[in-house]
Amino acid sequence: MSLDKSIRDQYTVVIGLEVHAQLLTESKLFCSDATAFGASPNTHISPISLGHPGTLPKLNKKAVDYAIKMGLACECKITEENIFARKNYFYPDLPKGYQVTQDKAPICVGGKVWIKPKGATEEKAIALNRIHMEEDAGKSIHTEDATDTLVDYNRAGVPLIEIVTEPDLRSADEAYAFLTEVRKLVRYLEICDGNMEEGSLRCDANVSVMLKDAKEYGSKVEVKNMNSIRNVHRAIEHEAERLIILLEKGETIISETRDFNAASGTTSSLRTKEELNDYRYFPEPDLSPLIVDEAWIEEIKAQMPALPRELQHKFTKEYGIPEYDAQVLTDTKAIANYFDALCQETENYKSASNWIMGTVKSYLNEHNLSIDDFSISPKQLAGLIHLVDEGKVSNTVANQQIFIKMLENKGSDAQSIAIAENLIQESSSESIQPIIDEVLNDLSDKVKEYKSGRKGLIGLFVGEVMKRSKGKADPKKTNELLKQTLK
């Protein structure tokens, strides 16, 4: 599929996302069945999650806490009186024949998520329609020969929040940025692990296109089964082009649900899109209204951590690091907290940022570790930064020798290692000048070239002094003495 850019530019792509986040509770939304991922099929089930007659649901308070947390993080209005509803439809993986969800009274109303897509210079607020609670369905597993379908009900009844945007997104890049930010938020709040591959974070995309000067949205299609943020981006790109090509051919767009094939990067029709009245919503008779009062909301507010956007602003404004650094450092809560703690121990914030984004992250990635497993404390790393700042050791020695020794000897501070290993740089003229004299004598031909105008040779001289001093000569002092000697 290919589309000329001049034609593509005549259209506006309109995207709305529905993001399901599986909540990290130990038990399901309406019963005590376990929610742990990876158990043998149909072992985390009970008469309640299977919808047996005569069973009664009981709401999981922790799931409500988590939904409120997400609502507060997204600047939503928290609904005081919440009513659950039955959403009626039949699939084999929905054992009750209906899903308990929220219809007219979602727990979170409105709100926004701030994004900054790649290449954008300004942030953009993506408006939310709602965040509501509901229970998950089971999982259908099709056999390889496609003759049978097996059903695992372990997931049935697991608590979800569904985050529904307004049709505010205008590109696949914006959708990518939105999902990335939502995944950050749920991980910072510790309410969902954000793992799309395991299905704990899932996204359906509603996509339509319209001419640039049109005032009404076009017919939308819903795309499902995208198991990564990258695949959401791919699916939206493909679907936008497909819809534009249909319109260019004069064909009618059918409002339908489509399946995304990651291998081919294409979509295919699953079924005609259901209308709201097909679900025959009505209030869940077995659940009383849920009242969320101000005291409950204030209790949740007191538990809220600093969020990624807040930390980015802090890192750029208070610590003066570049915006790019702040985005990288807030990618995970643990890294952000480590950097913040490091900045309490040193005032060289840019060096602190460089160490974490460079040497520390490389080490963690190489050994498949998280920052929580990192054996060097913020105070110890600040000590190493301080050694470099004072000119006592070079960056090379700090990275390639002292850092490694600190990892090997847990608890050892940088200065003790530098002294024990005889790594402290010589900064006195008396210790460096003899080496400079020796170098200039051995490279007398280069000295003549330097005095003839080849000033770039100063780097060669500094390098040779550093080599002969085995890295112990202070580079700044060496450079200064060399220029004086060569006058």
XYZ file of C-alpha atoms in Angstrom:
487
model
C 0.000 0.000 0.000
C 1.429 3.376 -1.002
C -0.065 6.835 -0.990
C 1.281 9.979 -2.565
C 2.233 12.553 0.076
C 0.349 15.332 -1.716
C -2.857 13.303 -1.411
C -2.161 12.312 2.193
C -1.664 15.981 3.103
C -5.213 16.779 1.972
C -6.624 14.715 4.846
C -6.708 14.947 8.621
C -6.383 11.726 10.584
C -8.594 11.581 13.682
C -7.727 9.068 16.402
C -9.290 8.132 19.692
C -7.764 5.488 21.940
C -9.270 3.070 24.437
C -6.569 1.813 26.763
C -7.199 -1.066 29.172
C -4.837 -1.334 32.130
C -4.916 -4.475 34.280
C -4.662 -3.401 37.899
C -1.972 -4.892 40.142
C -4.294 -6.211 42.804
C -3.742 -9.643 44.303
C -7.378 -10.649 43.796
C -10.054 -10.074 41.160
C -12.520 -7.198 40.997
C -15.470 -8.996 42.566
C -14.030 -12.106 44.243
C -10.896 -13.443 45.930
C -9.493 -15.407 42.953
C -5.786 -14.748 42.383
C -4.721 -12.501 39.504
C -1.094 -13.618 39.045
C -0.025 -13.996 35.415
C 1.275 -17.294 34.048
C -0.682 -19.847 36.117
C -1.929 -23.085 34.537
C -5.175 -22.546 32.599
C -8.397 -22.400 34.628
C -6.746 -22.587 38.050
C -7.592 -19.020 39.207
C -11.348 -19.411 38.975
C -14.335 -19.754 41.288
C -18.153 -19.904 41.052
C -18.226 -16.085 41.222
C -15.789 -15.449 38.365
C -17.536 -18.145 36.309
C -20.920 -16.514 36.909
C -22.667 -19.459 38.570
C -26.288 -18.833 39.606
C -26.761 -17.582 43.169
C -23.274 -16.079 43.524
C -22.838 -12.476 44.617
C -19.972 -10.112 43.768
C -18.108 -8.041 46.348
C -16.115 -5.010 45.172
C -12.326 -4.939 45.632
C -11.470 -1.655 47.441
C -7.828 -1.719 46.312
C -8.982 -1.617 42.685
C -11.026 1.487 43.463
C -7.986 3.100 45.126
C -5.955 2.460 41.991
C -8.646 3.887 39.697
C -8.802 7.058 41.803
C -4.999 7.342 41.684
C -5.031 7.276 37.893
C -7.848 9.796 37.818
C -5.918 12.199 40.032
C -2.781 11.758 37.916
C -4.817 12.693 34.821
C -6.541 15.687 36.452
C -9.969 14.025 36.246
C -13.042 14.805 38.301
C -13.710 11.899 40.674
C -17.337 10.779 40.686
C -18.982 10.679 44.105
C -21.769 8.155 43.382
C -20.626 5.308 41.154
C -23.069 2.852 39.612
C -21.959 -0.416 38.024
C -23.736 -1.799 34.973
C -24.069 -5.021 33.029
C -22.804 -4.831 29.472
C -24.454 -7.711 27.657
C -22.728 -9.560 24.853
C -21.735 -13.149 24.286
C -18.293 -14.475 23.549
C -16.924 -17.834 24.763
C -14.343 -16.036 26.967
C -17.054 -14.114 28.857
C -18.450 -16.795 31.177
C -21.397 -14.797 32.546
C -22.629 -13.625 29.167
C -22.159 -10.047 30.352
C -19.391 -7.843 31.671
C -19.687 -5.801 34.859
C -18.501 -2.314 33.968
C -19.426 1.341 34.447
C -21.716 3.060 31.984
C -23.313 6.384 32.872
C -21.332 6.977 36.081
C -17.611 6.298 35.453
C -15.350 6.831 38.456
C -13.225 9.453 36.619
C -14.651 12.060 34.253
C -12.741 14.336 31.882
C -9.079 15.010 32.536
C -6.067 15.083 30.257
C -2.723 13.502 29.509
C 0.155 15.742 28.404
C 2.283 14.476 25.529
C 5.241 15.706 23.507
C 5.609 13.629 20.330
C 9.005 13.116 18.745
C 10.098 16.278 16.969
C 7.453 18.478 18.606
C 8.508 21.727 20.254
C 5.454 22.127 22.479
C 3.457 19.860 24.768
C -0.091 18.938 23.793
C -2.913 18.042 26.170
C -4.951 15.027 25.036
C -8.419 15.282 26.549
C -9.913 12.226 28.223
C -13.569 11.392 28.079
C -13.494 9.089 31.079
C -11.698 6.425 33.057
C -13.952 3.637 34.272
C -13.587 0.337 36.117
C -14.611 -3.016 34.713
C -13.753 -6.700 34.842
C -11.629 -8.436 32.237
C -12.781 -11.339 30.065
C -11.034 -14.698 29.770
C -8.750 -15.641 26.908
C -9.600 -17.669 23.816
C -6.770 -19.858 22.487
C -7.132 -21.194 18.944
C -5.463 -24.496 18.074
C -2.846 -24.534 15.316
C -5.125 -26.284 12.829
C -7.918 -23.803 13.695
C -10.370 -26.624 14.324
C -10.860 -25.915 18.036
C -10.894 -22.974 20.412
C -9.828 -23.442 24.024
C -10.777 -20.984 26.772
C -8.709 -19.996 29.809
C -10.830 -18.194 32.425
C -7.939 -17.208 34.702
C -8.165 -13.619 33.438
C -11.964 -13.425 33.746
C -12.822 -10.954 36.495
C -9.349 -9.378 36.766
C -9.833 -5.645 37.515
C -9.293 -3.183 34.704
C -9.473 0.514 34.196
C -10.359 1.705 30.711
C -8.902 5.069 29.726
C -10.963 6.587 26.913
C -9.676 9.637 25.058
C -11.612 12.198 23.108
C -10.813 12.090 19.354
C -7.931 14.506 19.987
C -5.020 12.615 18.453
C -3.994 13.555 14.932
C -1.171 11.165 14.049
C 0.375 7.811 14.824
C 3.246 9.707 16.471
C 0.816 11.353 18.890
C -0.786 7.980 19.675
C 2.692 6.540 20.323
C 3.522 9.418 22.675
C 0.174 9.084 24.483
C 0.588 5.367 25.128
C 4.177 5.876 26.254
C 3.016 8.498 28.764
C 0.124 6.344 30.025
C 2.491 3.421 30.525
C 4.831 5.710 32.476
C 1.952 6.934 34.637
C 0.633 3.489 35.587
C 4.168 2.335 36.400
C 4.942 5.408 38.504
C 1.654 4.912 40.368
C 2.462 1.169 40.673
C -1.078 0.246 39.646
C -0.185 -1.730 36.485
C 3.059 -3.205 35.148
C 2.365 -1.767 31.678
C 3.411 -4.966 29.904
C 1.650 -4.986 26.523
C 3.251 -8.286 25.498
C 1.533 -10.059 28.433
C -1.705 -8.154 27.862
C -1.714 -6.168 31.087
C -1.836 -2.978 29.011
C -3.960 -3.147 25.873
C -5.036 -0.561 23.355
C -7.810 -0.310 20.774
C -7.564 2.535 18.265
C -10.534 4.260 16.639
C -9.346 5.757 13.379
C -11.109 7.968 10.852
C -10.034 10.441 8.188
C -11.578 13.623 6.801
C -10.616 16.307 4.326
C -8.703 19.204 5.882
C -11.597 21.646 5.458
C -14.330 19.177 6.567
C -16.353 19.987 9.677
C -17.595 16.483 10.476
C -15.577 13.396 11.337
C -15.579 10.511 8.904
C -16.792 6.970 9.636
C -14.440 5.320 12.098
C -13.001 1.849 12.294
C -11.702 0.200 15.455
C -8.382 -1.643 15.300
C -7.629 -4.374 17.860
C -4.907 -6.866 18.801
C -1.834 -4.625 18.885
C 0.597 -6.022 21.437
C 3.167 -3.219 21.544
C 3.266 0.562 21.317
C 5.215 0.255 18.077
C 2.480 -1.952 16.598
C -0.172 0.611 17.565
C 1.849 3.147 15.569
C 2.125 0.761 12.604
C -1.571 -0.136 12.674
C -2.708 3.498 12.717
C -0.351 4.408 9.854
C -1.660 1.515 7.786
C -5.307 2.149 8.574
C -5.115 5.885 7.843
C -3.655 5.179 4.417
C -6.231 2.444 3.726
C -9.130 4.770 4.574
C -7.755 7.624 2.440
C -7.315 5.270 -0.536
C -10.918 4.084 -0.148
C -12.190 7.663 -0.146
C -10.016 8.568 -3.134
C -11.615 5.673 -5.016
C -15.068 6.984 -4.090
C -15.857 3.971 -1.910
C -17.838 4.001 1.342
C -16.054 3.356 4.620
C -17.740 0.660 6.703
C -17.750 1.213 10.440
C -16.223 -2.045 11.617
C -13.783 -3.722 13.979
C -10.511 -4.784 12.339
C -7.691 -7.081 13.409
C -4.035 -6.042 13.110
C -1.549 -8.568 11.741
C 1.908 -7.714 13.118
C 3.700 -9.948 10.607
C 2.281 -8.204 7.537
C 1.576 -4.803 9.093
C -1.963 -4.881 7.703
C -5.504 -5.051 9.083
C -8.437 -7.288 8.223
C -12.134 -7.159 9.013
C -13.354 -8.968 12.140
C -16.966 -7.851 12.454
C -19.300 -4.929 11.949
C -18.903 -2.366 14.734
C -21.445 -2.786 17.519
C -23.639 0.117 18.489
C -24.088 1.074 22.152
C -27.670 -0.160 22.212
C -26.450 -3.628 21.156
C -24.965 -4.013 24.634
C -28.310 -3.451 26.438
C -26.704 -1.748 29.441
C -28.648 -1.822 32.677
C -27.641 -1.226 36.339
C -25.946 -4.194 38.022
C -28.577 -5.345 40.546
C -26.113 -7.227 42.775
C -23.880 -4.225 43.561
C -24.793 -1.224 45.688
C -23.760 2.255 44.538
C -20.123 3.044 45.389
C -19.747 6.343 47.270
C -16.370 8.054 47.003
C -16.233 10.917 49.504
C -13.713 13.741 49.822
C -11.911 12.076 52.722
C -11.208 9.006 50.569
C -9.866 11.191 47.745
C -7.621 13.123 50.135
C -6.287 9.848 51.532
C -5.312 8.763 48.007
C -3.768 12.163 47.235
C -1.469 11.754 50.232
C -0.125 8.516 48.704
C 0.598 9.993 45.252
C 4.248 9.988 44.130
C 5.872 12.713 42.056
C 4.836 12.052 38.441
C 7.024 12.059 35.284
C 5.974 15.494 33.992
C 6.457 17.051 37.418
C 9.923 15.508 37.717
C 10.890 16.603 34.190
C 10.053 20.179 35.110
C 12.008 19.865 38.354
C 15.066 18.408 36.639
C 15.168 21.094 33.931
C 14.297 24.060 36.160
C 16.046 23.225 39.446
C 18.950 21.159 38.158
C 19.337 22.911 34.798
C 19.827 19.742 32.754
C 18.672 19.587 29.101
C 15.111 18.555 28.322
C 16.340 15.426 26.539
C 18.206 14.314 29.664
C 15.107 14.927 31.806
C 12.951 12.786 29.507
C 15.436 9.907 29.589
C 15.915 10.123 33.362
C 12.162 10.058 34.040
C 11.554 7.054 31.809
C 11.288 4.917 34.939
C 10.412 5.917 38.482
C 13.427 4.115 39.959
C 15.946 5.907 37.701
C 14.270 9.267 38.354
C 14.413 8.720 42.114
C 18.072 7.652 41.964
C 18.999 10.756 39.958
C 17.061 12.997 42.341
C 18.878 11.426 45.310
C 22.230 11.829 43.511
C 21.537 15.543 43.031
C 21.172 15.901 46.789
C 24.809 14.752 47.102
C 26.450 16.758 44.283
C 25.949 20.108 42.622
C 27.376 18.970 39.286
C 23.927 17.988 37.981
C 24.958 17.624 34.341
C 27.773 15.263 35.272
C 25.304 13.287 37.409
C 22.984 13.046 34.414
C 25.815 11.946 32.115
C 26.929 9.233 34.535
C 23.450 7.728 34.832
C 22.565 7.949 31.135
C 25.991 6.644 30.124
C 28.121 4.437 32.359
C 25.435 3.396 34.846
C 22.737 2.544 32.272
C 25.255 0.677 30.117
C 26.261 -1.430 33.108
C 22.636 -2.141 34.065
C 21.676 -3.085 30.496
C 24.744 -5.284 30.041
C 23.939 -7.233 33.223
C 20.144 -7.138 32.805
C 19.700 -5.294 36.116
C 17.424 -2.531 37.333
C 18.647 0.506 39.243
C 17.185 -1.116 42.379
C 19.877 -3.811 42.005
C 22.688 -1.269 41.549
C 25.254 -1.635 44.340
C 26.687 1.908 44.222
C 24.651 4.341 46.327
C 23.922 7.913 45.184
C 26.322 9.186 47.860
C 29.132 6.911 46.626
C 28.596 7.915 42.994
C 28.611 11.577 44.050
C 32.004 10.945 45.656
C 33.348 9.696 42.334
C 31.938 12.742 40.522
C 33.597 14.948 43.148
C 36.993 13.313 42.527
C 36.738 14.161 38.816
C 35.519 17.695 39.522
C 38.525 18.324 41.792
C 40.878 17.115 39.079
C 42.150 14.275 41.251
C 41.302 11.643 38.632
C 40.454 11.820 34.942
C 37.090 10.844 33.479
C 38.757 7.867 31.821
C 40.233 6.574 35.079
C 36.944 7.198 36.894
C 34.929 5.243 34.303
C 37.316 2.448 33.447
C 39.014 1.781 36.759
C 37.462 3.296 39.871
C 33.833 2.614 38.850
C 34.692 -1.042 38.208
C 36.492 -1.338 41.573
C 33.490 0.213 43.346
C 31.256 -2.465 41.837
C 33.678 -5.219 42.844
C 34.177 -3.886 46.372
C 30.670 -3.028 47.526
C 30.655 -0.245 50.074
C 34.061 1.154 49.095
C 34.193 4.869 48.362
C 35.857 6.339 45.298
C 38.617 8.253 47.091
C 39.758 5.198 49.103
C 40.011 3.171 45.896
C 41.845 5.961 44.062
C 44.431 6.213 46.860
C 44.828 2.445 47.268
C 45.305 1.944 43.518
C 47.635 4.960 43.213
C 45.285 6.662 40.741
C 45.303 10.206 42.102
C 46.399 12.636 39.372
C 49.553 14.691 39.758
C 48.724 18.392 39.456
C 51.972 19.938 40.677
C 54.347 21.511 38.159
C 57.278 19.733 39.811
C 55.890 16.275 38.991
C 54.573 17.012 35.486
C 57.281 19.294 34.038
C 59.999 16.587 33.767
C 57.655 14.404 31.715
C 56.755 17.372 29.478
C 60.436 18.116 28.900
C 61.076 14.483 28.007
C 58.153 14.391 25.554
C 59.117 17.642 23.831
C 62.701 16.457 23.523
C 61.669 13.149 21.953
C 59.219 14.902 19.602
C 61.483 17.778 18.625
C 60.425 17.604 14.972
C 56.779 18.038 16.011
C 57.773 20.925 18.269
C 59.240 22.723 15.220
C 55.982 22.145 13.314
C 54.000 23.496 16.281
C 56.126 26.657 16.408
C 55.630 27.028 12.665
C 51.880 27.336 13.163
C 50.440 23.802 13.613
C 48.711 24.575 16.912
C 46.630 21.392 16.727
C 49.700 19.405 17.782
C 49.120 20.459 21.414
C 46.673 17.587 21.727
C 49.355 15.127 20.610
C 51.738 16.432 23.279
C 49.086 16.251 26.027
C 48.209 12.697 25.000
C 51.820 11.596 25.116
C 52.326 13.135 28.564
C 49.195 11.374 29.824
C 50.441 8.103 28.353
C 53.883 8.339 29.938
C 52.433 9.361 33.294
C 50.044 6.369 33.058
C 47.070 8.728 33.241
C 48.182 10.356 36.473
C 49.048 13.785 35.074
C 46.229 16.328 35.400
C 45.177 17.075 31.756
C 44.304 20.721 32.459
C 47.564 21.378 34.269
C 49.475 19.509 31.559
C 47.899 21.628 28.815
C 48.722 24.799 30.723
C 52.374 23.832 31.338
C 52.859 22.681 27.740
C 51.716 26.032 26.343
C 54.016 27.869 28.725
C 56.979 25.635 27.833
C 56.360 25.974 24.084
C 56.295 29.780 24.092
